[in-house]
mmCIF file with all atom_site columns, C-alpha atoms in Angstrom:
data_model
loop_
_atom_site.group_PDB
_atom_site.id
_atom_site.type_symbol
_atom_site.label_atom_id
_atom_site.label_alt_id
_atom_site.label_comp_id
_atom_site.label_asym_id
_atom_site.label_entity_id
_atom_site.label_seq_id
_atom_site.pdbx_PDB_ins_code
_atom_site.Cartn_x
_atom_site.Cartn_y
_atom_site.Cartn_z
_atom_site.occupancy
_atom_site.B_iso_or_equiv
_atom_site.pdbx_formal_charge
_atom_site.auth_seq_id
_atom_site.auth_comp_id
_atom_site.auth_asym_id
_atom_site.auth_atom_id
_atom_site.pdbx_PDB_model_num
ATOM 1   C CA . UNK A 1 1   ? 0.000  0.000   0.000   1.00 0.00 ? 105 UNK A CA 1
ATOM 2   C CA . UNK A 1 2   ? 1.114  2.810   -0.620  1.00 0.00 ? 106 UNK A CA 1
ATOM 3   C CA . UNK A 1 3   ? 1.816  5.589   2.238   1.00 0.00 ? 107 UNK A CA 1
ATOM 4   C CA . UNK A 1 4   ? 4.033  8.441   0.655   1.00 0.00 ? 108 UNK A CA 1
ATOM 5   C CA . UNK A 1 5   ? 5.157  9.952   -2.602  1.00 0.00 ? 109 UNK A CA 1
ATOM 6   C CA . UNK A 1 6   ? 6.627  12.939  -4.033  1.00 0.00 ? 110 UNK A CA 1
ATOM 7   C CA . UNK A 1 7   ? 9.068  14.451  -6.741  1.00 0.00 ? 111 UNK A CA 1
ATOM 8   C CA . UNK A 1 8   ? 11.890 14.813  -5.621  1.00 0.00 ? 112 UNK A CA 1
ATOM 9   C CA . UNK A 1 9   ? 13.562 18.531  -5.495  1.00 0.00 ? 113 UNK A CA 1
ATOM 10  C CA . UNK A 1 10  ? 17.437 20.013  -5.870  1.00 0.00 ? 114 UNK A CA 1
ATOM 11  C CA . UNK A 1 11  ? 17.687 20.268  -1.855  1.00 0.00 ? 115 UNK A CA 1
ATOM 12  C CA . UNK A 1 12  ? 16.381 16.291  -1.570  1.00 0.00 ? 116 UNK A CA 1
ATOM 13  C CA . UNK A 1 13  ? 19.762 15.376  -3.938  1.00 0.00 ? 117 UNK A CA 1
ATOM 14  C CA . UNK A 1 14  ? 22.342 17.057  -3.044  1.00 0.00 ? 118 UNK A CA 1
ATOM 15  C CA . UNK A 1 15  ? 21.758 17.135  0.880   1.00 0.00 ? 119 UNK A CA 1
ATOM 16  C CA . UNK A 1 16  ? 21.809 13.985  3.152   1.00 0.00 ? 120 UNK A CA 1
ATOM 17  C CA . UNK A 1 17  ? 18.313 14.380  4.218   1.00 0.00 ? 121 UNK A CA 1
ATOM 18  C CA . UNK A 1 18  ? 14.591 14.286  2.393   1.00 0.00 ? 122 UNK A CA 1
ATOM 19  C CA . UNK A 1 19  ? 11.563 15.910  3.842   1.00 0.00 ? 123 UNK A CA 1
ATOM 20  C CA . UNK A 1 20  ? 8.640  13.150  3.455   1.00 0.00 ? 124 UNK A CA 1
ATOM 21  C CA . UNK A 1 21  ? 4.637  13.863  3.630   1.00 0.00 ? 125 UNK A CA 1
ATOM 22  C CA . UNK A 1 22  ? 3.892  14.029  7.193   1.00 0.00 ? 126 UNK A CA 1
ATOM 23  C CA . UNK A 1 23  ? 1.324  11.176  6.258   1.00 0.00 ? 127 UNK A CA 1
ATOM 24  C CA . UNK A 1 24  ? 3.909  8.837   6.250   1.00 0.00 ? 128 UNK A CA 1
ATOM 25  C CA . UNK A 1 25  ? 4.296  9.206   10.409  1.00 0.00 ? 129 UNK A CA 1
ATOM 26  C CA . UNK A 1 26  ? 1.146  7.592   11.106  1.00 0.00 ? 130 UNK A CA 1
ATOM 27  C CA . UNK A 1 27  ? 3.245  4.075   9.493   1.00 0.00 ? 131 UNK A CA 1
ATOM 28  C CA . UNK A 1 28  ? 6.061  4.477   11.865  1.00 0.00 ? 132 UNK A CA 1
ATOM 29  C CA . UNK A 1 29  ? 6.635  3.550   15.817  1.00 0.00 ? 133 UNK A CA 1
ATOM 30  C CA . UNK A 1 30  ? 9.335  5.849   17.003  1.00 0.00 ? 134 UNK A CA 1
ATOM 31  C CA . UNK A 1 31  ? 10.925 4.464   20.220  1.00 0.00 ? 135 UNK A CA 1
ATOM 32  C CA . UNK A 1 32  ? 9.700  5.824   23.287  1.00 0.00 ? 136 UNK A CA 1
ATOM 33  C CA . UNK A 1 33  ? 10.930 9.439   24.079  1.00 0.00 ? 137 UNK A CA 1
ATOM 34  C CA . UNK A 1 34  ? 13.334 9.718   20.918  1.00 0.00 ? 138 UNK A CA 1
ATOM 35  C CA . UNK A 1 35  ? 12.422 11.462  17.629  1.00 0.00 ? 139 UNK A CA 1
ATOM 36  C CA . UNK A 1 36  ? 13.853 9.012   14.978  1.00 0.00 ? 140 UNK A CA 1
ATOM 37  C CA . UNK A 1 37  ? 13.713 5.469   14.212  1.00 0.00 ? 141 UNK A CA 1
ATOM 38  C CA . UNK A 1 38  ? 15.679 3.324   11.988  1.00 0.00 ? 142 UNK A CA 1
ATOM 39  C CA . UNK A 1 39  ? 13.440 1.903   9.472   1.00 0.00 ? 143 UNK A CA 1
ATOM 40  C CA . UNK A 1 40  ? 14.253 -1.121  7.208   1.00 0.00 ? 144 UNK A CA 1
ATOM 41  C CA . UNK A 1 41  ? 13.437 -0.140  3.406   1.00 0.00 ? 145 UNK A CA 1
ATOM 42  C CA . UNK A 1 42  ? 13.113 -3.109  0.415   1.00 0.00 ? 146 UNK A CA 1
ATOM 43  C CA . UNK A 1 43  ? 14.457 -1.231  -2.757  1.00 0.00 ? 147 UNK A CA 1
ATOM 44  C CA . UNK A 1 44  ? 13.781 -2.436  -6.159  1.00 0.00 ? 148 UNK A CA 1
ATOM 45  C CA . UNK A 1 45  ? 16.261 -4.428  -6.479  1.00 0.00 ? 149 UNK A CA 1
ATOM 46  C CA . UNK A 1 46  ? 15.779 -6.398  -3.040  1.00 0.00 ? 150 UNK A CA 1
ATOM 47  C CA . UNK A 1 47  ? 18.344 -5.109  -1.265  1.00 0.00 ? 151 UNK A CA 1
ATOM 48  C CA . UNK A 1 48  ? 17.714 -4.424  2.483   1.00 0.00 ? 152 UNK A CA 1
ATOM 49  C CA . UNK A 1 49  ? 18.593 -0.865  3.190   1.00 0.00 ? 153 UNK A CA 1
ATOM 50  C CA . UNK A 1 50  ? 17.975 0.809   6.767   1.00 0.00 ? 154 UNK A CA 1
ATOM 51  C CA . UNK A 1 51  ? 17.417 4.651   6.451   1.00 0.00 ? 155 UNK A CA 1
ATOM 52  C CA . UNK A 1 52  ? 16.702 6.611   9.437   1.00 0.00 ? 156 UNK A CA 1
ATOM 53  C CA . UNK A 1 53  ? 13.762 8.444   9.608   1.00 0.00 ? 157 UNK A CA 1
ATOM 54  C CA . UNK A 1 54  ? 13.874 11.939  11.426  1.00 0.00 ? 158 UNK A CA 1
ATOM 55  C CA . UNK A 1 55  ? 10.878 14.418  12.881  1.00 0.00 ? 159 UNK A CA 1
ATOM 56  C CA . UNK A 1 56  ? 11.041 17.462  14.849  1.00 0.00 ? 160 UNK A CA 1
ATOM 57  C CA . UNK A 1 57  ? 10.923 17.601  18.544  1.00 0.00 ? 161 UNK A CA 1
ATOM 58  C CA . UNK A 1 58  ? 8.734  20.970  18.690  1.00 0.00 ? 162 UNK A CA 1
ATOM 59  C CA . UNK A 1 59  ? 6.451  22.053  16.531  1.00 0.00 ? 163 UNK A CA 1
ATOM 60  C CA . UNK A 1 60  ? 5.190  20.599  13.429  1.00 0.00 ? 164 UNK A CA 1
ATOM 61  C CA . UNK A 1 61  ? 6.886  17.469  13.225  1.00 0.00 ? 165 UNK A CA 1
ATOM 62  C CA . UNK A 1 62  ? 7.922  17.239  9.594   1.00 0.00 ? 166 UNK A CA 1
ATOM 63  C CA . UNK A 1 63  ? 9.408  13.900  8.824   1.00 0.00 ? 167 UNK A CA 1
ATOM 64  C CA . UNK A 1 64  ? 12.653 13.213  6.747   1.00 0.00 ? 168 UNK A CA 1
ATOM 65  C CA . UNK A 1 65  ? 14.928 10.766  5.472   1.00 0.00 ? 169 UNK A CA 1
ATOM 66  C CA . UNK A 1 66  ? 18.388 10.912  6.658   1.00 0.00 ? 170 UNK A CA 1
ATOM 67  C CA . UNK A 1 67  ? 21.504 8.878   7.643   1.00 0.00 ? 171 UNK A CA 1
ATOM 68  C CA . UNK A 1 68  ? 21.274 6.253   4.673   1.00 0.00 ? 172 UNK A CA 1
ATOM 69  C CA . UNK A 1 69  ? 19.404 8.421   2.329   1.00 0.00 ? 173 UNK A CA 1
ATOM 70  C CA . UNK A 1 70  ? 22.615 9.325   0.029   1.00 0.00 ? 174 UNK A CA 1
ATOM 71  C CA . UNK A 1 71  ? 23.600 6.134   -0.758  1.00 0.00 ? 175 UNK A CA 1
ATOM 72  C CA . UNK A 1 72  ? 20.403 5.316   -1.818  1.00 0.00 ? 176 UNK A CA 1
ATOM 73  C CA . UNK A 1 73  ? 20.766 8.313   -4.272  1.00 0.00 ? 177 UNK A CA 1
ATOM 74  C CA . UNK A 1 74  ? 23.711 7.236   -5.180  1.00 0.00 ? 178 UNK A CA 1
ATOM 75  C CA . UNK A 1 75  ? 22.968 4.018   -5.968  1.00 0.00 ? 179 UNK A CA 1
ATOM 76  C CA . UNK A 1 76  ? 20.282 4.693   -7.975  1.00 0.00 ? 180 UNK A CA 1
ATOM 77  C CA . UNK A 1 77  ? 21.470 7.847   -9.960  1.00 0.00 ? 181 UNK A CA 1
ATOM 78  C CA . UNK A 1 78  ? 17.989 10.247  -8.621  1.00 0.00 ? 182 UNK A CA 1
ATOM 79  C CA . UNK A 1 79  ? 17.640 13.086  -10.328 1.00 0.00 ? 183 UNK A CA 1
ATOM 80  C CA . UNK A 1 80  ? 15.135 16.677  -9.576  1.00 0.00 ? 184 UNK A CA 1
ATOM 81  C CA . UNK A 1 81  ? 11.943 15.419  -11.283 1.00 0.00 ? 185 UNK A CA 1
ATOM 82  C CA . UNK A 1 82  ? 12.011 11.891  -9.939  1.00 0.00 ? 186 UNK A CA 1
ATOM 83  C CA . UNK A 1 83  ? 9.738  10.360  -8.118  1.00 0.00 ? 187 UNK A CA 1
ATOM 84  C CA . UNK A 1 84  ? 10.297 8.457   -4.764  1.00 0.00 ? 188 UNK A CA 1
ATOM 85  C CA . UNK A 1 85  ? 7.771  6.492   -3.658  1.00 0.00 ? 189 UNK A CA 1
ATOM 86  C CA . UNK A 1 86  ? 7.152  4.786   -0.124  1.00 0.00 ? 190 UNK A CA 1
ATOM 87  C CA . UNK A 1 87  ? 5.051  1.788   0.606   1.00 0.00 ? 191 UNK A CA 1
ATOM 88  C CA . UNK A 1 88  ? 4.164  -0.264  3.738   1.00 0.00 ? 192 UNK A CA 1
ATOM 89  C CA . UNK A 1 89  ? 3.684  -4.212  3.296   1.00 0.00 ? 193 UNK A CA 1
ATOM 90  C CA . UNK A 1 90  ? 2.005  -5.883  6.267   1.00 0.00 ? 194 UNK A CA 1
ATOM 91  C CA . UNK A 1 91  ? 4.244  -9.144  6.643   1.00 0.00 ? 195 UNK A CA 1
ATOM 92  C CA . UNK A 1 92  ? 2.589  -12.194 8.286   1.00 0.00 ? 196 UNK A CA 1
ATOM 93  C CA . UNK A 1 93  ? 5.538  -13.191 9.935   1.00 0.00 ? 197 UNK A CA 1
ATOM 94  C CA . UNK A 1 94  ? 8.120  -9.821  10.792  1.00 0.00 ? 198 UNK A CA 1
ATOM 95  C CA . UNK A 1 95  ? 4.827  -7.614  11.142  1.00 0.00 ? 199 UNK A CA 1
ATOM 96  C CA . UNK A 1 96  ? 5.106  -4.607  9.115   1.00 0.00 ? 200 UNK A CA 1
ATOM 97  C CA . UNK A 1 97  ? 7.464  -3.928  6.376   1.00 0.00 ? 201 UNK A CA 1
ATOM 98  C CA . UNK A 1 98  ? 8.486  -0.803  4.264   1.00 0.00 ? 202 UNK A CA 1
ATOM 99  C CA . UNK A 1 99  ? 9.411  -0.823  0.397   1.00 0.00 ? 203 UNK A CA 1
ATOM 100 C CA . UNK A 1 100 ? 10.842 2.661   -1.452  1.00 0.00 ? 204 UNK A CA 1
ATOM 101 C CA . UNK A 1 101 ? 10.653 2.712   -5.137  1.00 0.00 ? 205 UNK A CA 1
ATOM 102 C CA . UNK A 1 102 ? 12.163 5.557   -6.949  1.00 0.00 ? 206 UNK A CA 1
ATOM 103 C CA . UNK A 1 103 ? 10.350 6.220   -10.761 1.00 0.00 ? 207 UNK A CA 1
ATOM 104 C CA . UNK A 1 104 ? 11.514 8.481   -13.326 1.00 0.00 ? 208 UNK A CA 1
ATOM 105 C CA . UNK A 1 105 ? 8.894  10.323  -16.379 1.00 0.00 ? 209 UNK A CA 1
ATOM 106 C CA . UNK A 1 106 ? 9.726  8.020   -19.206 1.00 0.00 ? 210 UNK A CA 1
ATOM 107 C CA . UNK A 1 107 ? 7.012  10.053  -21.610 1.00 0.00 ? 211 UNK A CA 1
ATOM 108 C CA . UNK A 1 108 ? 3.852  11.900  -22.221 1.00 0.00 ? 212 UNK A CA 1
ATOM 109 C CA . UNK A 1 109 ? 1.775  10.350  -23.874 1.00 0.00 ? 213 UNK A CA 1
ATOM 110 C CA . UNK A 1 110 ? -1.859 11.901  -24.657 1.00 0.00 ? 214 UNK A CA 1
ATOM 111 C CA . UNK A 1 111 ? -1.767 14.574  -21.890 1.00 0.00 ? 215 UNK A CA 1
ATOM 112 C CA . UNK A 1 112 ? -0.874 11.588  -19.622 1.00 0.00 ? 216 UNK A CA 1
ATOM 113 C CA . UNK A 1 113 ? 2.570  11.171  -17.736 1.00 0.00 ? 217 UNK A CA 1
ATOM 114 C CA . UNK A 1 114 ? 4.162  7.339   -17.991 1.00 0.00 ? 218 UNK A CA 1
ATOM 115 C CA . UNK A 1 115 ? 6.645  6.641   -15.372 1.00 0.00 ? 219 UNK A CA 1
ATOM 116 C CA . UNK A 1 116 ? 9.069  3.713   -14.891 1.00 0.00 ? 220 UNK A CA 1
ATOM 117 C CA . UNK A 1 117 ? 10.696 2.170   -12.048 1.00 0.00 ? 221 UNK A CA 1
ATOM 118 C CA . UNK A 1 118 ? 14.667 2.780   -12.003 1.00 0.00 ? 222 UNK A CA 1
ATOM 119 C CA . UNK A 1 119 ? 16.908 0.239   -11.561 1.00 0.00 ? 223 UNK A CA 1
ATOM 120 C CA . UNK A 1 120 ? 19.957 0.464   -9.881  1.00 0.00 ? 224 UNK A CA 1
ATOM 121 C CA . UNK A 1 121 ? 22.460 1.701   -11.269 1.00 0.00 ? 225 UNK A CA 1
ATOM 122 C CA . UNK A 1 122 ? 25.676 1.319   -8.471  1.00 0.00 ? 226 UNK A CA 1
ATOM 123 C CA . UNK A 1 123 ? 26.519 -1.879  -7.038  1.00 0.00 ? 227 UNK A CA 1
#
């Protein structure tokens, strides 16, 4: 299912965080009393990655990706006008799971964007 999107910006490449949708918290069970957790992220390619997940201790909470978010930009060559894509898998056995997906535009076709999953590209 999934619980977050959005295209990514100049900031979200060349920094070692990404702001997320805030939508994306209600997914997540921070330990008590500390303001990040380390989640474990499925890429396309099946490769475990962990990527900590940050929020704000006052105020508005805004989520983002950080410590393990470069490599994963690295690895698969993101550009600004990407698309990264977050999804939560309930697992039967390990309880819930979290898959990110980065897309690229391939085309427009008819007034219609077509978008394609990237592979990765660094090994």
């Amino acid at each position: 299912m999934e619980v977050a999107n959005k295209e990514l910006k100049r900031n979200d490449i060349e920094t070692y965080k990404c702001p997320i949708p805030t939508v994306f918290l209600q997914h997540v069970d921070f330990p008590a009393g500390l303001h990040y957790a380390y989640l474990r992220f499925k890429d396309s390619s099946e490769r475990l990655r962990v990527i900590r997940c940050n929020t704000r201790q006052v105020g508005h909470p805004r989520p983002e990706l950080g410590a393990g978010w470069h490599l994963y930009v690295h690895d698969y060559d993101l550009r600004v006008g990407d698309r990264l894509v977050l999804l939560a898998e309930e697992d039967p056995i390990i309880g819930s799971q979290y898959r990110i997906v980065a897309r690229r535009r391939i085309i427009r076709l008819f007034g219609a964007e077509v978008w394609g999953d990237l592979p990765r590209v660094h090994y």
